[in-house]
PDB file of C-alpha atoms in Angstrom:
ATOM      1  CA  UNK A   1       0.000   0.000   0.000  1.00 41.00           C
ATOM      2  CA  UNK A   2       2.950   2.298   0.952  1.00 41.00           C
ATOM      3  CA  UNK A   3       6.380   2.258   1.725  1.00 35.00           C
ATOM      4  CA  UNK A   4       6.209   0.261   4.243  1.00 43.00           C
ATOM      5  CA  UNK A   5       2.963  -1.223   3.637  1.00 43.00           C
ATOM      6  CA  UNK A   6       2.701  -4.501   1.714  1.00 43.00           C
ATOM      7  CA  UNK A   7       3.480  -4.438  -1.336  1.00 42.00           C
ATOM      8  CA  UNK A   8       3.165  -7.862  -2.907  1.00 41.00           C
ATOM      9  CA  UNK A   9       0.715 -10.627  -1.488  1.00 37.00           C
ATOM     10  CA  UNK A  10       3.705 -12.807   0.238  1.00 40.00           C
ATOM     11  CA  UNK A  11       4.557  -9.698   2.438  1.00 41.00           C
ATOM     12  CA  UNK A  12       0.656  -9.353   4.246  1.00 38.00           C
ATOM     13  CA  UNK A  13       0.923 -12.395   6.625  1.00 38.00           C
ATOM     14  CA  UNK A  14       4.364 -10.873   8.290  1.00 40.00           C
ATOM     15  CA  UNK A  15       2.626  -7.868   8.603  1.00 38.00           C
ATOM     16  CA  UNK A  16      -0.599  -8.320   9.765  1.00 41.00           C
ATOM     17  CA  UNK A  17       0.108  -8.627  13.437  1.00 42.00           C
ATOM     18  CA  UNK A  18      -2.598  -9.893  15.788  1.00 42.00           C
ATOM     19  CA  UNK A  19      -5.831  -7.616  16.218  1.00 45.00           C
ATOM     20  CA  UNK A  20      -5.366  -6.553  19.569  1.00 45.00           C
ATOM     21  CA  UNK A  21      -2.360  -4.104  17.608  1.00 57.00           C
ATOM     22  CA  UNK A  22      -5.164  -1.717  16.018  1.00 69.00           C
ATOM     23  CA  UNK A  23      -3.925   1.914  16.431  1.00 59.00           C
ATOM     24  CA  UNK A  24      -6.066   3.873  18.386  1.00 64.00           C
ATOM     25  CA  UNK A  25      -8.165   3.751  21.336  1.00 85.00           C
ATOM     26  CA  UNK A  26     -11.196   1.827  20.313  1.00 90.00           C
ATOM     27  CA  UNK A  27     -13.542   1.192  23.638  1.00 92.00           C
ATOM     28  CA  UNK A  28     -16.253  -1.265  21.205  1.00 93.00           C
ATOM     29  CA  UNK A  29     -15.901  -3.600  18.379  1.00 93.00           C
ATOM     30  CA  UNK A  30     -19.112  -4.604  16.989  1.00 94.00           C
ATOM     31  CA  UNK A  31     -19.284  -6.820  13.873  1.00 93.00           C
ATOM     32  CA  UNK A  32     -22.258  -6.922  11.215  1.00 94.00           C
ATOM     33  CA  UNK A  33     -22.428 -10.621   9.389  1.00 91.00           C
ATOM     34  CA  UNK A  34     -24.853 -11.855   7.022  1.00 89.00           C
ATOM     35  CA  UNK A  35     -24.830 -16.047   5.894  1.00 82.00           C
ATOM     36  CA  UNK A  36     -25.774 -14.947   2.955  1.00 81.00           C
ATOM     37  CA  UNK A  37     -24.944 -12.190   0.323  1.00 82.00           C
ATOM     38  CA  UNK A  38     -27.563  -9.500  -1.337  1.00 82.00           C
ATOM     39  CA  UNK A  39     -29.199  -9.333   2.263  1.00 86.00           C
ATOM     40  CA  UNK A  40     -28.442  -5.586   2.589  1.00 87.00           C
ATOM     41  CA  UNK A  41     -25.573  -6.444   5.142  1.00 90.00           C
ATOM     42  CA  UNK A  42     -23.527  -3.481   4.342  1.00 91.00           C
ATOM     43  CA  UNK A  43     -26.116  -0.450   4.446  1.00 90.00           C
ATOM     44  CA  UNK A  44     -27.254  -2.271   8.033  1.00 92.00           C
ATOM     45  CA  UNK A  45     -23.745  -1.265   8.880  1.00 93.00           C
ATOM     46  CA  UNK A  46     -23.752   2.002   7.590  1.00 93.00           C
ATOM     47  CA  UNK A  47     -27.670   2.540   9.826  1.00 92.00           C
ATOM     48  CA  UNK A  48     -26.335   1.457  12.888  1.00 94.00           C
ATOM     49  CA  UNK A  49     -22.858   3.350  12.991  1.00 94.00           C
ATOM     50  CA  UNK A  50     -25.021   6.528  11.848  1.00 92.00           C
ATOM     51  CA  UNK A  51     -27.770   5.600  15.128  1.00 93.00           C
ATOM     52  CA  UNK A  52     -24.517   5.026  17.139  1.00 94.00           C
ATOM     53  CA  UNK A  53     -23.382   8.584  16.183  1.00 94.00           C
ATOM     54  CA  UNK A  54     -26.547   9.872  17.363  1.00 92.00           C
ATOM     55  CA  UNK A  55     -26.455   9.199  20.801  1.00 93.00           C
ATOM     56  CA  UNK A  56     -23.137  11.417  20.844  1.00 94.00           C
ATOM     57  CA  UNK A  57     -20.592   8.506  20.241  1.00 95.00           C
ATOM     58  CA  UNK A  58     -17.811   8.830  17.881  1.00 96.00           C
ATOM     59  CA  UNK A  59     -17.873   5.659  15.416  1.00 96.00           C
ATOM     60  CA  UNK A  60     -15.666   4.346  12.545  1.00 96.00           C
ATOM     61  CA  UNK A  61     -16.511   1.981   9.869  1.00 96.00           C
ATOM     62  CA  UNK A  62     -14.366  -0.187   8.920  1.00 94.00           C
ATOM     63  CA  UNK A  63     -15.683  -2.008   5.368  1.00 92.00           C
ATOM     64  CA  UNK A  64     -13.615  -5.920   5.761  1.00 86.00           C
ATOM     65  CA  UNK A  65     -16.270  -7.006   2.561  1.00 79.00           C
ATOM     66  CA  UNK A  66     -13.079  -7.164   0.423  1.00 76.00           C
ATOM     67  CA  UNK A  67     -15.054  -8.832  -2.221  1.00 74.00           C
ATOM     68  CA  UNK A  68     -17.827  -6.225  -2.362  1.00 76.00           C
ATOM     69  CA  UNK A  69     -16.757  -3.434  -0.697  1.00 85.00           C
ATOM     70  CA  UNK A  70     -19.702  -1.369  -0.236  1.00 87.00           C
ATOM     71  CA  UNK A  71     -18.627   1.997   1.891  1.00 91.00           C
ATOM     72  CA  UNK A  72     -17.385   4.593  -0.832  1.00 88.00           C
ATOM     73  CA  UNK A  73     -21.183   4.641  -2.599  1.00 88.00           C
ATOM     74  CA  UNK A  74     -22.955   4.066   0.647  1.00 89.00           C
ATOM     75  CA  UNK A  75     -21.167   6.815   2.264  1.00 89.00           C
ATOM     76  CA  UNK A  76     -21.822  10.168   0.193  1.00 84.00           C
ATOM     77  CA  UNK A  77     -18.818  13.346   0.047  1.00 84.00           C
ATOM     78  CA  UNK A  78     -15.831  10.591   0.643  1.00 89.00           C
ATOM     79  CA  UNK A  79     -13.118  11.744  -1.445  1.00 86.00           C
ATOM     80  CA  UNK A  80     -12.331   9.495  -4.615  1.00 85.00           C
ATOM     81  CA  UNK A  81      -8.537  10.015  -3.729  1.00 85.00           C
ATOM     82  CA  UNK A  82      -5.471   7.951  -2.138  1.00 84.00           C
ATOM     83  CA  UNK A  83      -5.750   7.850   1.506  1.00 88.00           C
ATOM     84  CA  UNK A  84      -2.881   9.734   3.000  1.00 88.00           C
ATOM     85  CA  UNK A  85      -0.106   8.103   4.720  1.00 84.00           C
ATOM     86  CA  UNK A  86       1.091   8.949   8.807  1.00 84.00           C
ATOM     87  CA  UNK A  87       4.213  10.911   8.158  1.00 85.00           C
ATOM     88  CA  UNK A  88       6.525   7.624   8.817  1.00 81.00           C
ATOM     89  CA  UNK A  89       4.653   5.946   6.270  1.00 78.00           C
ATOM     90  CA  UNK A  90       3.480   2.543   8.600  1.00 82.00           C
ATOM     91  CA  UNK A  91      -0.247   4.090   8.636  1.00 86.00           C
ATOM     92  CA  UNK A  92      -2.723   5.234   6.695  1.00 87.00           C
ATOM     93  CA  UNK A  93      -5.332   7.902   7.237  1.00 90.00           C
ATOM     94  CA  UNK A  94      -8.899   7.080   7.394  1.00 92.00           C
ATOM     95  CA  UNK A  95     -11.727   9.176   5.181  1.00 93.00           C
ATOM     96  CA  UNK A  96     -13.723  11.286   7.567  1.00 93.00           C
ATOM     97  CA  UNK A  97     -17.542  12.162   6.200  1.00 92.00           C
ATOM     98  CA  UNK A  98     -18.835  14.945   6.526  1.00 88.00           C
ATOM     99  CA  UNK A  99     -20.245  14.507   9.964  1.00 87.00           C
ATOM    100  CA  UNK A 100     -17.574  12.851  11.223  1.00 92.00           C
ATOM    101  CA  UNK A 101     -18.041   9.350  10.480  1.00 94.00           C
ATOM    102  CA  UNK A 102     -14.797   7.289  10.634  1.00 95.00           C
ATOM    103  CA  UNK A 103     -14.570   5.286   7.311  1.00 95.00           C
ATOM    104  CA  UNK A 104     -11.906   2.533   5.870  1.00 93.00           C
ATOM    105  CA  UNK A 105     -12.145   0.258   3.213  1.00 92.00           C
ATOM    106  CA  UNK A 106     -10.314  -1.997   0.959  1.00 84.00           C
ATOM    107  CA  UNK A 107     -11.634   0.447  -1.548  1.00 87.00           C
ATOM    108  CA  UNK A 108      -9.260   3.130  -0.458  1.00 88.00           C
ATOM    109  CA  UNK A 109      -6.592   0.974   0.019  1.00 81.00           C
ATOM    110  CA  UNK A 110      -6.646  -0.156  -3.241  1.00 79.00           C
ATOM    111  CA  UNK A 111      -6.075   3.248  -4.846  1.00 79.00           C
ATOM    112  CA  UNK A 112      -2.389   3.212  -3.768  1.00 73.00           C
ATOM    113  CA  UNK A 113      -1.974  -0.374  -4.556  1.00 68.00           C
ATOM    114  CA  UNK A 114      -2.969   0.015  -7.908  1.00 64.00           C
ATOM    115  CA  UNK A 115      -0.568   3.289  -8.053  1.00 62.00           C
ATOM    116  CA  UNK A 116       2.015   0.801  -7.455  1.00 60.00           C
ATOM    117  CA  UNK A 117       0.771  -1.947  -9.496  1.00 55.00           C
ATOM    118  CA  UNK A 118      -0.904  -0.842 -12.460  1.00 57.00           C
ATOM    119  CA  UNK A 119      -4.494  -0.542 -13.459  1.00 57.00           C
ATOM    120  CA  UNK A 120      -5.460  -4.421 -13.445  1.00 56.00           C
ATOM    121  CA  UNK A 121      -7.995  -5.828 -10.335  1.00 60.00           C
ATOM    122  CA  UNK A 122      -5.935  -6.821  -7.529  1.00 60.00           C
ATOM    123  CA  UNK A 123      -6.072 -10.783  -6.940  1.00 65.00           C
ATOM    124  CA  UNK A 124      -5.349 -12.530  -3.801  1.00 66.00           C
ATOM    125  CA  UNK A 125      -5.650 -16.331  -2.832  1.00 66.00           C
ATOM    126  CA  UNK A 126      -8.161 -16.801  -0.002  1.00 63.00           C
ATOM    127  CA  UNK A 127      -6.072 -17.699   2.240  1.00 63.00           C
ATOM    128  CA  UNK A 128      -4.247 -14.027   2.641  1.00 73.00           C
ATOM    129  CA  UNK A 129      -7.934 -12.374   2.604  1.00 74.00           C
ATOM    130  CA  UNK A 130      -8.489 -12.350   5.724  1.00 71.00           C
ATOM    131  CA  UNK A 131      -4.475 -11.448   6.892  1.00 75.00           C
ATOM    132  CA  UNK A 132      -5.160  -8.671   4.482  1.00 78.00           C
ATOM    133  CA  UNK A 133      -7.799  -7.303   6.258  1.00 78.00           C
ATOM    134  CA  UNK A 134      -6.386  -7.537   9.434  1.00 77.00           C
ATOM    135  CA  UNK A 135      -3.166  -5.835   8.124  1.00 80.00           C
ATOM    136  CA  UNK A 136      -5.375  -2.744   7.322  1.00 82.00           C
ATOM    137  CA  UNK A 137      -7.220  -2.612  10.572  1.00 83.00           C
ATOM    138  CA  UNK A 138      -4.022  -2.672  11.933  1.00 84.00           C
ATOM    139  CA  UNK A 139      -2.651  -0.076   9.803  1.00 86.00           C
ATOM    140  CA  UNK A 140      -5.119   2.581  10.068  1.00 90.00           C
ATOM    141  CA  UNK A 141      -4.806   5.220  12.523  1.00 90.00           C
ATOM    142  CA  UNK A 142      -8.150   5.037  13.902  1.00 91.00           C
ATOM    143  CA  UNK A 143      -7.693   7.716  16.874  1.00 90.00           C
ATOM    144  CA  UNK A 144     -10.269   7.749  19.528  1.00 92.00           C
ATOM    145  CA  UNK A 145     -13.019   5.780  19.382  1.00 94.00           C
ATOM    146  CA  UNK A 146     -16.484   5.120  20.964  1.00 95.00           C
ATOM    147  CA  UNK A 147     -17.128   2.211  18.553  1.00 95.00           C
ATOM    148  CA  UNK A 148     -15.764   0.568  15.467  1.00 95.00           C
ATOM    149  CA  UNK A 149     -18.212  -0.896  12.900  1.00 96.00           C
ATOM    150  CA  UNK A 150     -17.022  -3.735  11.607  1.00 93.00           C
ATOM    151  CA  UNK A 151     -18.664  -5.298   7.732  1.00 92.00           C
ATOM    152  CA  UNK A 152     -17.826  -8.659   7.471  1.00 88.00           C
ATOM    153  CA  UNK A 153     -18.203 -10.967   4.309  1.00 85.00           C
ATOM    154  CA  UNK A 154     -21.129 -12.757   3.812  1.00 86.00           C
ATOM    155  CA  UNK A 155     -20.947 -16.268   4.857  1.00 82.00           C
ATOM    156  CA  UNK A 156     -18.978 -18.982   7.157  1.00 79.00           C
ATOM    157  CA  UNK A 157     -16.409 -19.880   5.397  1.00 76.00           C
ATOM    158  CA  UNK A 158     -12.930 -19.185   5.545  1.00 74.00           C
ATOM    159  CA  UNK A 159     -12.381 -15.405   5.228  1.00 74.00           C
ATOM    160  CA  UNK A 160     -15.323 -14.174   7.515  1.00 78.00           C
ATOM    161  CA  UNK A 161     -14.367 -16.998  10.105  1.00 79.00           C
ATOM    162  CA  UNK A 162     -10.827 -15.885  10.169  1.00 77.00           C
ATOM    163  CA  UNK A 163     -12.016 -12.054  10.077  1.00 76.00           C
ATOM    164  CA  UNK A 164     -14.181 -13.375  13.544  1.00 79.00           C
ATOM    165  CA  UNK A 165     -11.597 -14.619  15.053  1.00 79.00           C
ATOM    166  CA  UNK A 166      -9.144 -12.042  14.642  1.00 76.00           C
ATOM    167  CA  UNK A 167     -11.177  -9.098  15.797  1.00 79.00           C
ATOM    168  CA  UNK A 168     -11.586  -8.659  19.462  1.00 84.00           C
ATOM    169  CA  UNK A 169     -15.572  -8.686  18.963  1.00 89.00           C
ATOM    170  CA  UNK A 170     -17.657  -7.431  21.637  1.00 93.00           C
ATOM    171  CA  UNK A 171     -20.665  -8.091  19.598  1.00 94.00           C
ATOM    172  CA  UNK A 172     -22.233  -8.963  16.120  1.00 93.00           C
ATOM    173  CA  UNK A 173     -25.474  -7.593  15.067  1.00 94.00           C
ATOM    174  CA  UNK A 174     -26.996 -10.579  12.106  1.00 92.00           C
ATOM    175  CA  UNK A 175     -28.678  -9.526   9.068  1.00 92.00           C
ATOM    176  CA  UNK A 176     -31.465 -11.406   7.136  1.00 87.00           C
ATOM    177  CA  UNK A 177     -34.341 -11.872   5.441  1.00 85.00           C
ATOM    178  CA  UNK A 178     -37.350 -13.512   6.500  1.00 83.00           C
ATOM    179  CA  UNK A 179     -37.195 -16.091   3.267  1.00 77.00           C
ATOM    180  CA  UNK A 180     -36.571 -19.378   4.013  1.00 74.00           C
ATOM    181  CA  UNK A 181     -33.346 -20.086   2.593  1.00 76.00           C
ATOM    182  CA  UNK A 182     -31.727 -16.828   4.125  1.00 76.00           C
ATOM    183  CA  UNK A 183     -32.968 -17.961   7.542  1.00 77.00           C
ATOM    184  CA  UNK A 184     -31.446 -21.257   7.191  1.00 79.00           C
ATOM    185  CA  UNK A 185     -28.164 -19.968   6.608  1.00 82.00           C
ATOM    186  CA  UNK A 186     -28.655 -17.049   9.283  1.00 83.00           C
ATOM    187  CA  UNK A 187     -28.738 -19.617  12.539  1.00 83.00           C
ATOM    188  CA  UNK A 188     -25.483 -21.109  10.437  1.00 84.00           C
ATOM    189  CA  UNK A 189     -24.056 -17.530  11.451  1.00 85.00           C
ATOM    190  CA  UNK A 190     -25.450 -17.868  14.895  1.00 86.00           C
ATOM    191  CA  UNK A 191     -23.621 -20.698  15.784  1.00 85.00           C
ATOM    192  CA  UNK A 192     -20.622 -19.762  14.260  1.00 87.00           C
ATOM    193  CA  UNK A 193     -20.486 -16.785  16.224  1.00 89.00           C
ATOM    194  CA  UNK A 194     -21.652 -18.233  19.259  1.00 87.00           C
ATOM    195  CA  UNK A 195     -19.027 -20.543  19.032  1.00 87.00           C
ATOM    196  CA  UNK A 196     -16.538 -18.076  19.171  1.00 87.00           C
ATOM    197  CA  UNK A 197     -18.320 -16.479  22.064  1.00 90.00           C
ATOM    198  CA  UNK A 198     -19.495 -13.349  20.367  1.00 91.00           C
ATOM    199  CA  UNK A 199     -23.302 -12.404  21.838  1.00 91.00           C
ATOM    200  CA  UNK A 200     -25.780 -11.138  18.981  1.00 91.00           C
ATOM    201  CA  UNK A 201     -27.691  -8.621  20.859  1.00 92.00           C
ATOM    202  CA  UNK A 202     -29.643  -7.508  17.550  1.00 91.00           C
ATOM    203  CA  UNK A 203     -31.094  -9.574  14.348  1.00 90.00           C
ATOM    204  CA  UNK A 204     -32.202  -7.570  11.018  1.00 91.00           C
ATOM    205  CA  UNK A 205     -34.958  -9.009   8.991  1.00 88.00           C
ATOM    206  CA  UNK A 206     -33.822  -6.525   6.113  1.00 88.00           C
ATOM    207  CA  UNK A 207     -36.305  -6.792   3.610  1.00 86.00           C
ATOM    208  CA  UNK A 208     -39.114  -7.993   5.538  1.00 84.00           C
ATOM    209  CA  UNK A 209     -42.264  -5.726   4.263  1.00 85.00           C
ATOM    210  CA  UNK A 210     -43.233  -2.736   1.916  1.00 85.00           C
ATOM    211  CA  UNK A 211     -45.723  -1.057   2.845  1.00 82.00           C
ATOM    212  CA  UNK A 212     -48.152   0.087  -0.409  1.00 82.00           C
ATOM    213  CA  UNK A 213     -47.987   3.962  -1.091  1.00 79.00           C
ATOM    214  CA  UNK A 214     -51.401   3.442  -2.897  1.00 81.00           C
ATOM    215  CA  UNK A 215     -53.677   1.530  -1.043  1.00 84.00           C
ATOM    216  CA  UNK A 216     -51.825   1.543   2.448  1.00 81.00           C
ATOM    217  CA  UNK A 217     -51.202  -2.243   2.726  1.00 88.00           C
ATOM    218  CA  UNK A 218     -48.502  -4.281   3.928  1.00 87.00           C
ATOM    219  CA  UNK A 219     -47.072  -7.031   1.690  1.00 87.00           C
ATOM    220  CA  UNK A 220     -43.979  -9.151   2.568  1.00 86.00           C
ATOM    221  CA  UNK A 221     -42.517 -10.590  -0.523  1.00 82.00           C
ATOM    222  CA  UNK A 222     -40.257 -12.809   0.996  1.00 77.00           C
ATOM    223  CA  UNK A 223     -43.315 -14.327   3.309  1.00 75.00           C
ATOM    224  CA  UNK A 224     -44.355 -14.528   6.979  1.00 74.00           C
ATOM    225  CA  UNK A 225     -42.067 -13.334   9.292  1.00 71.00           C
ATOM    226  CA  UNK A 226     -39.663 -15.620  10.367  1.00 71.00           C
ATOM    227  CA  UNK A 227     -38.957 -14.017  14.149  1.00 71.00           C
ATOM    228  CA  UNK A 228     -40.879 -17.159  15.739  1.00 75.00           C
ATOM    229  CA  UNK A 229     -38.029 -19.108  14.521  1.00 76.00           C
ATOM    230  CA  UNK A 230     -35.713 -16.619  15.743  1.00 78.00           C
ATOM    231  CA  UNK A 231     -36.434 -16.315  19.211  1.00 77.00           C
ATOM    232  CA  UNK A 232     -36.322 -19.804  19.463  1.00 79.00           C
ATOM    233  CA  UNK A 233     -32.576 -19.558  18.776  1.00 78.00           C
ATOM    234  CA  UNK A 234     -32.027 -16.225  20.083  1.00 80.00           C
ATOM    235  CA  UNK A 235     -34.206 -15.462  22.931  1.00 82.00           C
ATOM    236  CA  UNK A 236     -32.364 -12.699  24.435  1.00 84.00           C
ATOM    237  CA  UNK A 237     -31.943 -10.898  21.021  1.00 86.00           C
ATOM    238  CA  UNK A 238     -33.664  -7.754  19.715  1.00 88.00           C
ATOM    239  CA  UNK A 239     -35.633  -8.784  16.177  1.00 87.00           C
ATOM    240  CA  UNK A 240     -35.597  -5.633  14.167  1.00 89.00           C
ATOM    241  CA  UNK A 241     -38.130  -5.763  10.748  1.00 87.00           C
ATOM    242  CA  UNK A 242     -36.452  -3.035   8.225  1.00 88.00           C
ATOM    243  CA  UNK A 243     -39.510  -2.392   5.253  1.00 86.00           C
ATOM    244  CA  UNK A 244     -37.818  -2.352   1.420  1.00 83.00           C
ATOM    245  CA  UNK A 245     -37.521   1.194   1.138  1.00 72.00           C
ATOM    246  CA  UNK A 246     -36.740   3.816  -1.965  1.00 63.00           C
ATOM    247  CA  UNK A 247     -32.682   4.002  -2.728  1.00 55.00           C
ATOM    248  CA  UNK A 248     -31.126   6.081   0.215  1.00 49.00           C
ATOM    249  CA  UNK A 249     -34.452   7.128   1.482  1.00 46.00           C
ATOM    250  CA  UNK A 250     -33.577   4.790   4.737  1.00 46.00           C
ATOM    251  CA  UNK A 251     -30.119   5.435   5.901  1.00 54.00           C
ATOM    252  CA  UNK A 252     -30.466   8.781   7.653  1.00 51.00           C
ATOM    253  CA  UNK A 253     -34.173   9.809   7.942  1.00 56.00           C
ATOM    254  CA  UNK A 254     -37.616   7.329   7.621  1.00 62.00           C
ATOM    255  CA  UNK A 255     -35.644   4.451   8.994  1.00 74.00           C
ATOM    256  CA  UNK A 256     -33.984   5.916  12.165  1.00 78.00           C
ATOM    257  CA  UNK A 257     -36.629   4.862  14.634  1.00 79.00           C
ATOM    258  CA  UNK A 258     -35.661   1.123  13.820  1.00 83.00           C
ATOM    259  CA  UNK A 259     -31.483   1.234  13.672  1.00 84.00           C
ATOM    260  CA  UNK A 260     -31.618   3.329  16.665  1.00 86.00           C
ATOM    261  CA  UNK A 261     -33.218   0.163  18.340  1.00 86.00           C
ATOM    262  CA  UNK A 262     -30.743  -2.208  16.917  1.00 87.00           C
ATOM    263  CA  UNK A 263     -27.859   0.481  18.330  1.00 87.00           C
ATOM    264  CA  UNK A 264     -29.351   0.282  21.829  1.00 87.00           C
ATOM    265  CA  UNK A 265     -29.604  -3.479  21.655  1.00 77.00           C
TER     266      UNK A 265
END
């Protein structure tokens, strides 16, 4: 990434260091998984570090997705720029929004890897994913922090296991929808994380309703509810039902009401 950042794939695992090395002083860690991709994983993230911010906390966002990452179009006024470096060139500078909203992502990061490299995508075995991410955490001088918003890859496989484990999590908030298949691989997530002894104070039926601007009515297109099945799982968790709402109509006004619950959770 920089001088003394990586800057060919063999060089990430010496210096990814272990989690507990992130700059800064970061009092919460708080991941957001999905089992499943498409869920709306990533603009949960982007809800609850905004309803985090509201109740006077100062929050980061750090986008691990490195497949997908979602934070430069979900965050608007985010430079399109390479991150700066720390003037000894071991860390880089996080984007700050305009109302202060801590952001990272692979994204960024790539811009001065592909300074370095050349135009092509960057490629990367699976295996060095997740050091790669951990590397960057680890990298970025974070500062103060109240929390740190962590977007994990979809799934339970290798890179969002290893991303679990190396992040001192003090929680995970779940997305899903209500369908069927996405619930099925949701309690997959659940015991994954509860395995690792991360608690999941908060589960997001993204998706679950619209509600007609017509007639009124409430339709669910991905059928009943599935927070029976939930609570059977998760009976200490908060079930939060997000409605499928207009592009970026949700983030920061009609939709507060409901991520401010999943930030209290």
């Amino acid at each position: 990434f920089a001088p003394r950042w990586p800057r060919r794939v063999d060089e990430v695992s010496r210096m990814s260091g272990a989690a507990t090395q992130i700059s800064g002083r970061i009092s919460r860690i708080v991941a957001v998984h999905s089992c499943k991709g498409g869920v709306g994983k990533s603009t949960v993230a982007i809800g609850l570090a905004r309803a985090l911010q509201r109740t006077g906390r100062r929050v980061g966002v750090l986008d691990a997705d490195i497949y997908g990452p979602s934070l430069p179009s979900l965050v608007d006024g985010l430079p399109s720029t390479e991150p700066e470096l720390s003037p000894n060139g071991r860390q880089v500078l996080p984007f700050v929004s305009a109302d202060g909203l801590i952001c990272q992502s692979f994204a960024f990061v790539a811009r001065l890897w592909r300074r370095r490299l050349g135009d092509g995508s960057v490629v990367l075995r699976g295996d060095l994913v997740a050091e790669l991410m951990a590397a960057m955490a680890n990298h970025t001088r974070w500062g103060s922090l109240d929390d740190l918003v962590v977007d994990l890859p979809p799934g339970t496989g290798e890179v969002p296991l290893t991303l679990a484990t190396a992040f001192p999590l003090d929680a995970a908030v779940v997305v899903s929808t209500p369908h069927a298949l996405a619930l099925a691989d949701t309690i997959k997530g659940v015991e994954m994380l509860a395995k690792l002894g991360v608690p999941v104070p908060a589960v997001v039926q993204n998706m679950a309703l619209f509600r007609c601007t017509g007639c009124g009515d409430v339709h669910r297109p991905f059928g009943p509810s599935a927070a029976d099945a939930l609570r059977a799982r998760l009976p200490d968790a908060q079930l939060v039902e997000l409605p499928i709402m207009p592009h970026d109509s949700g983030l920061g006004g009609s939709l507060a009401a409901e991520f401010d619950v999943v930030a209290r959770a």
